Amino acid sequence: MLNIILFGPPGAGKGTQAQKLAEKYKLMHISTGDILRKEIADKTELGLKVKSIMDRGELVSDHILIEILQSVIERNPGVNGFIFDGFPRTVPQADALSAMLKLKGTSIAAVISLTVDDEELIKRLLNRAAELGRSDDTEEVIRRRLAVYNAQTRPLLDYYNHLGLLKETHGIGLIEEIFGKLCRLMEGLSQD
Ligand code: AMP
């Protein structure tokens, strides 16, 4: 398998690039944000539980996310690999992901981090808010999501760097240019 984490702050372009990479390398794209938004749209019990947390820009609890991941991985036994977008966001999630993959006899091949400075992120997220009308894209919530990222998720860069898995790419420029850089990083990876 070839399992990749696409890492970066909200607004870095993870979703767009993950979709393109999944298509090119025949990987399954798992966006935990999309999964949670669908639960909310479907008004499921889980959706009702997480809506207010997401609207505040805070993180949904680790055990909920880990359960979601477990079920997606179990329901897709035959895939070539996964591209994780928006997961893991905390150290317990990262530990759980390694354990889940180990049980399947596989592991993370690389963590590709898209770097974008805060000012550009806020600009992009405000544009996206105007286009898509996501309920967590108001300026106040955007700032909260960036603060949450810096406090709880950014430490994973060190975590994966220590494991020798981290690869960084500047996430500013044309979508196709960034995609080209990501593809060059992908070519050097080996499957397990
Ligand atoms: P995203 O679309 O990845 O920016 O996620 C939108 C929101 O979903 C986040 O602000 C969190 O409230 C929630 N969420 C998505 N993924 C996770 C995760 N791995 N851990 C905790 N909360 C998450």
Tab-separated table of C-alpha atoms and ligand atoms in Angstrom:
chain	number	residue	atom	x	y	z
A	1	MET	CA	0.000	0.000	0.000
A	2	LEU	CA	0.954	3.625	-0.315
A	3	ASN	CA	-0.415	5.767	2.516
A	4	ILE	CA	0.165	9.507	2.561
A	5	ILE	CA	-0.804	12.231	4.998
A	6	LEU	CA	-1.330	15.615	3.390
A	7	PHE	CA	-0.629	18.000	6.224
A	8	GLY	CA	-1.120	21.715	6.691
A	9	PRO	CA	-3.207	24.467	8.270
A	10	PRO	CA	-6.801	25.160	7.226
A	11	GLY	CA	-6.744	26.887	3.850
A	12	ALA	CA	-3.408	25.398	2.740
A	13	GLY	CA	-5.075	23.653	-0.193
A	14	LYS	CA	-4.994	20.115	1.208
A	15	GLY	CA	-8.438	19.178	-0.104
A	16	THR	CA	-7.793	20.293	-3.686
A	17	GLN	CA	-4.388	18.652	-3.872
A	18	ALA	CA	-5.467	15.458	-2.069
A	19	GLN	CA	-8.258	14.976	-4.606
A	20	LYS	CA	-5.842	15.376	-7.518
A	21	LEU	CA	-3.254	13.057	-5.973
A	22	ALA	CA	-5.889	10.432	-5.184
A	23	GLU	CA	-7.001	10.445	-8.801
A	24	LYS	CA	-3.508	10.259	-10.268
A	25	TYR	CA	-2.130	7.594	-7.911
A	26	LYS	CA	-5.412	5.644	-7.482
A	27	LEU	CA	-5.517	6.216	-3.748
A	28	MET	CA	-8.563	6.645	-1.560
A	29	HIS	CA	-8.954	10.238	-0.371
A	30	ILE	CA	-10.153	10.470	3.233
A	31	SER	CA	-11.156	13.976	4.323
A	32	THR	CA	-12.395	13.871	7.903
A	33	GLY	CA	-13.835	17.399	7.514
A	34	ASP	CA	-15.937	16.205	4.530
A	35	ILE	CA	-17.072	13.105	6.441
A	36	LEU	CA	-18.180	15.241	9.394
A	37	ARG	CA	-19.916	17.829	7.158
A	38	LYS	CA	-21.866	14.989	5.521
A	39	GLU	CA	-22.955	13.708	8.945
A	40	ILE	CA	-24.215	17.230	9.713
A	41	ALA	CA	-26.014	17.534	6.360
A	42	ASP	CA	-27.643	14.119	6.916
A	43	LYS	CA	-28.649	15.201	10.444
A	44	THR	CA	-27.295	12.003	11.976
A	45	GLU	CA	-26.788	11.635	15.728
A	46	LEU	CA	-23.062	12.159	15.193
A	47	GLY	CA	-23.737	15.205	13.000
A	48	LEU	CA	-25.878	16.826	15.663
A	49	LYS	CA	-23.193	16.170	18.260
A	50	VAL	CA	-20.317	17.717	16.280
A	51	LYS	CA	-22.034	20.694	14.612
A	52	SER	CA	-21.558	23.236	17.384
A	53	ILE	CA	-17.936	22.162	17.943
A	54	MET	CA	-17.142	22.596	14.248
A	55	ASP	CA	-19.007	25.905	14.079
A	56	ARG	CA	-16.756	27.190	16.862
A	57	GLY	CA	-13.630	26.073	14.967
A	58	GLU	CA	-12.617	23.605	17.638
A	59	LEU	CA	-11.550	19.994	17.282
A	60	VAL	CA	-13.993	17.126	17.543
A	61	SER	CA	-12.872	14.608	20.174
A	62	ASP	CA	-10.133	12.119	19.363
A	63	HIS	CA	-12.240	9.056	20.098
A	64	ILE	CA	-14.921	10.123	17.600
A	65	LEU	CA	-12.328	10.737	14.889
A	66	ILE	CA	-10.488	7.505	15.596
A	67	GLU	CA	-13.742	5.540	15.367
A	68	ILE	CA	-14.580	7.204	12.035
A	69	LEU	CA	-11.147	6.373	10.648
A	70	GLN	CA	-11.314	2.814	11.862
A	71	SER	CA	-14.616	2.271	10.122
A	72	VAL	CA	-13.463	3.853	6.816
A	73	ILE	CA	-10.291	1.749	6.798
A	74	GLU	CA	-12.216	-1.435	7.619
A	75	ARG	CA	-14.814	-0.773	4.928
A	76	ASN	CA	-12.147	-0.397	2.205
A	77	PRO	CA	-9.893	-3.444	2.411
A	78	GLY	CA	-8.867	-3.604	-1.260
A	79	VAL	CA	-7.517	-0.092	-1.873
A	80	ASN	CA	-3.972	0.714	-3.101
A	81	GLY	CA	-3.573	3.157	-0.259
A	82	PHE	CA	-5.069	6.148	1.500
A	83	ILE	CA	-4.432	9.840	1.326
A	84	PHE	CA	-5.375	11.393	4.646
A	85	ASP	CA	-6.547	15.005	4.539
A	86	GLY	CA	-7.340	16.710	7.857
A	87	PHE	CA	-6.341	13.670	9.903
A	88	PRO	CA	-4.449	13.232	12.166
A	89	ARG	CA	-4.751	16.569	13.969
A	90	THR	CA	-3.478	15.540	17.411
A	91	VAL	CA	-0.782	13.237	18.773
A	92	PRO	CA	-3.318	10.625	20.045
A	93	GLN	CA	-4.859	10.555	16.541
A	94	ALA	CA	-1.413	10.077	14.994
A	95	ASP	CA	-0.623	7.224	17.407
A	96	ALA	CA	-3.981	5.600	16.659
A	97	LEU	CA	-3.457	5.888	12.901
A	98	SER	CA	-0.064	4.152	13.097
A	99	ALA	CA	-1.602	1.367	15.182
A	100	MET	CA	-4.528	0.911	12.755
A	101	LEU	CA	-2.224	0.733	9.742
A	102	LYS	CA	0.142	-1.633	11.541
A	103	LEU	CA	-2.760	-4.031	12.110
A	104	LYS	CA	-3.233	-4.074	8.339
A	105	GLY	CA	0.489	-4.724	7.845
A	106	THR	CA	1.115	-1.291	6.406
A	107	SER	CA	2.323	2.175	7.472
A	108	ILE	CA	2.602	5.844	6.502
A	109	ALA	CA	4.987	6.336	3.563
A	110	ALA	CA	5.232	10.114	3.962
A	111	VAL	CA	3.722	13.188	5.544
A	112	ILE	CA	3.651	15.959	2.984
A	113	SER	CA	3.277	19.355	4.586
A	114	LEU	CA	1.972	22.337	2.609
A	115	THR	CA	3.365	25.530	4.096
A	116	VAL	CA	1.438	28.804	3.710
A	117	ASP	CA	1.788	31.901	5.903
A	118	ASP	CA	-1.109	32.980	8.155
A	119	GLU	CA	-1.981	36.136	6.217
A	120	GLU	CA	-2.404	34.234	2.958
A	121	LEU	CA	-4.443	31.564	4.779
A	122	ILE	CA	-6.871	34.131	6.204
A	123	LYS	CA	-7.256	35.721	2.763
A	124	ARG	CA	-7.971	32.346	1.136
A	125	LEU	CA	-10.396	31.230	3.840
A	126	LEU	CA	-12.355	34.482	3.618
A	127	ASN	CA	-12.605	34.037	-0.167
A	128	ARG	CA	-13.780	30.465	0.315
A	129	ALA	CA	-16.359	31.685	2.821
A	130	ALA	CA	-17.757	34.053	0.223
A	131	GLU	CA	-17.854	31.283	-2.418
A	132	LEU	CA	-19.022	28.255	-0.457
A	133	GLY	CA	-20.690	29.753	2.588
A	134	ARG	CA	-19.192	27.213	5.000
A	135	SER	CA	-20.529	27.960	8.479
A	136	ASP	CA	-17.011	27.767	9.997
A	137	ASP	CA	-15.502	30.272	7.556
A	138	THR	CA	-16.315	33.554	9.353
A	139	GLU	CA	-13.283	35.676	10.245
A	140	GLU	CA	-13.585	35.017	13.983
A	141	VAL	CA	-13.860	31.257	13.495
A	142	ILE	CA	-11.051	31.271	10.914
A	143	ARG	CA	-8.731	32.886	13.482
A	144	ARG	CA	-9.846	30.325	16.064
A	145	ARG	CA	-9.164	27.445	13.654
A	146	LEU	CA	-5.666	28.760	12.961
A	147	ALA	CA	-5.002	29.104	16.708
A	148	VAL	CA	-6.263	25.549	17.273
A	149	TYR	CA	-4.035	24.354	14.429
A	150	ASN	CA	-0.990	26.079	15.917
A	151	ALA	CA	-1.640	24.750	19.432
A	152	GLN	CA	-2.833	21.209	18.786
A	153	THR	CA	-1.893	20.150	15.262
A	154	ARG	CA	1.373	21.901	14.388
A	155	PRO	CA	3.272	19.782	16.994
A	156	LEU	CA	2.708	16.809	14.675
A	157	LEU	CA	5.326	18.308	12.342
A	158	ASP	CA	7.990	17.484	14.957
A	159	TYR	CA	6.379	14.132	15.651
A	160	TYR	CA	6.624	13.054	12.001
A	161	ASN	CA	9.973	14.740	11.480
A	162	HIS	CA	11.406	12.561	14.261
A	163	LEU	CA	10.049	9.525	12.441
A	164	GLY	CA	11.849	10.669	9.274
A	165	LEU	CA	8.561	10.944	7.375
A	166	LEU	CA	8.166	14.703	6.909
A	167	LYS	CA	8.456	16.372	3.501
A	168	GLU	CA	7.645	20.073	3.143
A	169	THR	CA	6.453	21.994	0.100
A	170	HIS	CA	5.566	25.645	-0.261
A	171	GLY	CA	1.801	25.794	-0.827
A	172	ILE	CA	1.680	29.155	-2.611
A	173	GLY	CA	1.378	29.374	-6.369
A	174	LEU	CA	-0.788	27.914	-9.084
A	175	ILE	CA	-2.678	24.718	-8.226
A	176	GLU	CA	-0.957	22.868	-11.094
A	177	GLU	CA	2.505	24.085	-10.040
A	178	ILE	CA	1.991	22.868	-6.483
A	179	PHE	CA	0.537	19.609	-7.795
A	180	GLY	CA	3.684	19.114	-9.919
A	181	LYS	CA	5.892	19.546	-6.848
A	182	LEU	CA	3.759	17.075	-4.884
A	183	CYS	CA	3.949	14.541	-7.717
A	184	ARG	CA	7.748	14.773	-7.737
A	185	LEU	CA	7.717	14.009	-3.997
A	186	MET	CA	5.352	11.084	-4.583
A	187	GLU	CA	7.596	9.532	-7.249
A	188	GLY	CA	10.350	8.971	-4.688
A	189	LEU	CA	8.149	6.985	-2.289
A	190	SER	CA	8.037	3.236	-2.032
A	191	GLN	CA	4.952	1.141	-1.274
A	192	ASP	CA	4.799	-1.441	1.500
B	1	AMP	P1	-11.479	20.628	7.730
B	1	AMP	O1	-12.460	20.554	6.624
B	1	AMP	O2	-10.411	19.553	7.653
B	1	AMP	O3	-10.877	21.997	7.922
B	1	AMP	O4	-12.279	20.297	9.069
B	1	AMP	C1	-13.376	21.100	9.499
B	1	AMP	C2	-13.634	20.875	10.981
B	1	AMP	O5	-13.947	19.489	11.199
B	1	AMP	C3	-12.469	21.158	11.901
B	1	AMP	O6	-12.381	22.533	12.230
B	1	AMP	C4	-12.822	20.294	13.105
B	1	AMP	O7	-13.870	20.891	13.882
B	1	AMP	C5	-13.423	19.062	12.457
B	1	AMP	N1	-12.371	18.045	12.175
B	1	AMP	C6	-11.990	17.579	10.951
B	1	AMP	N2	-11.009	16.680	11.065
B	1	AMP	C7	-10.747	16.572	12.389
B	1	AMP	C8	-9.807	15.823	13.153
B	1	AMP	N3	-8.931	15.003	12.571
B	1	AMP	N4	-9.837	15.967	14.508
B	1	AMP	C9	-10.718	16.778	15.116
B	1	AMP	N5	-11.607	17.530	14.457
B	1	AMP	C10	-11.637	17.435	13.106
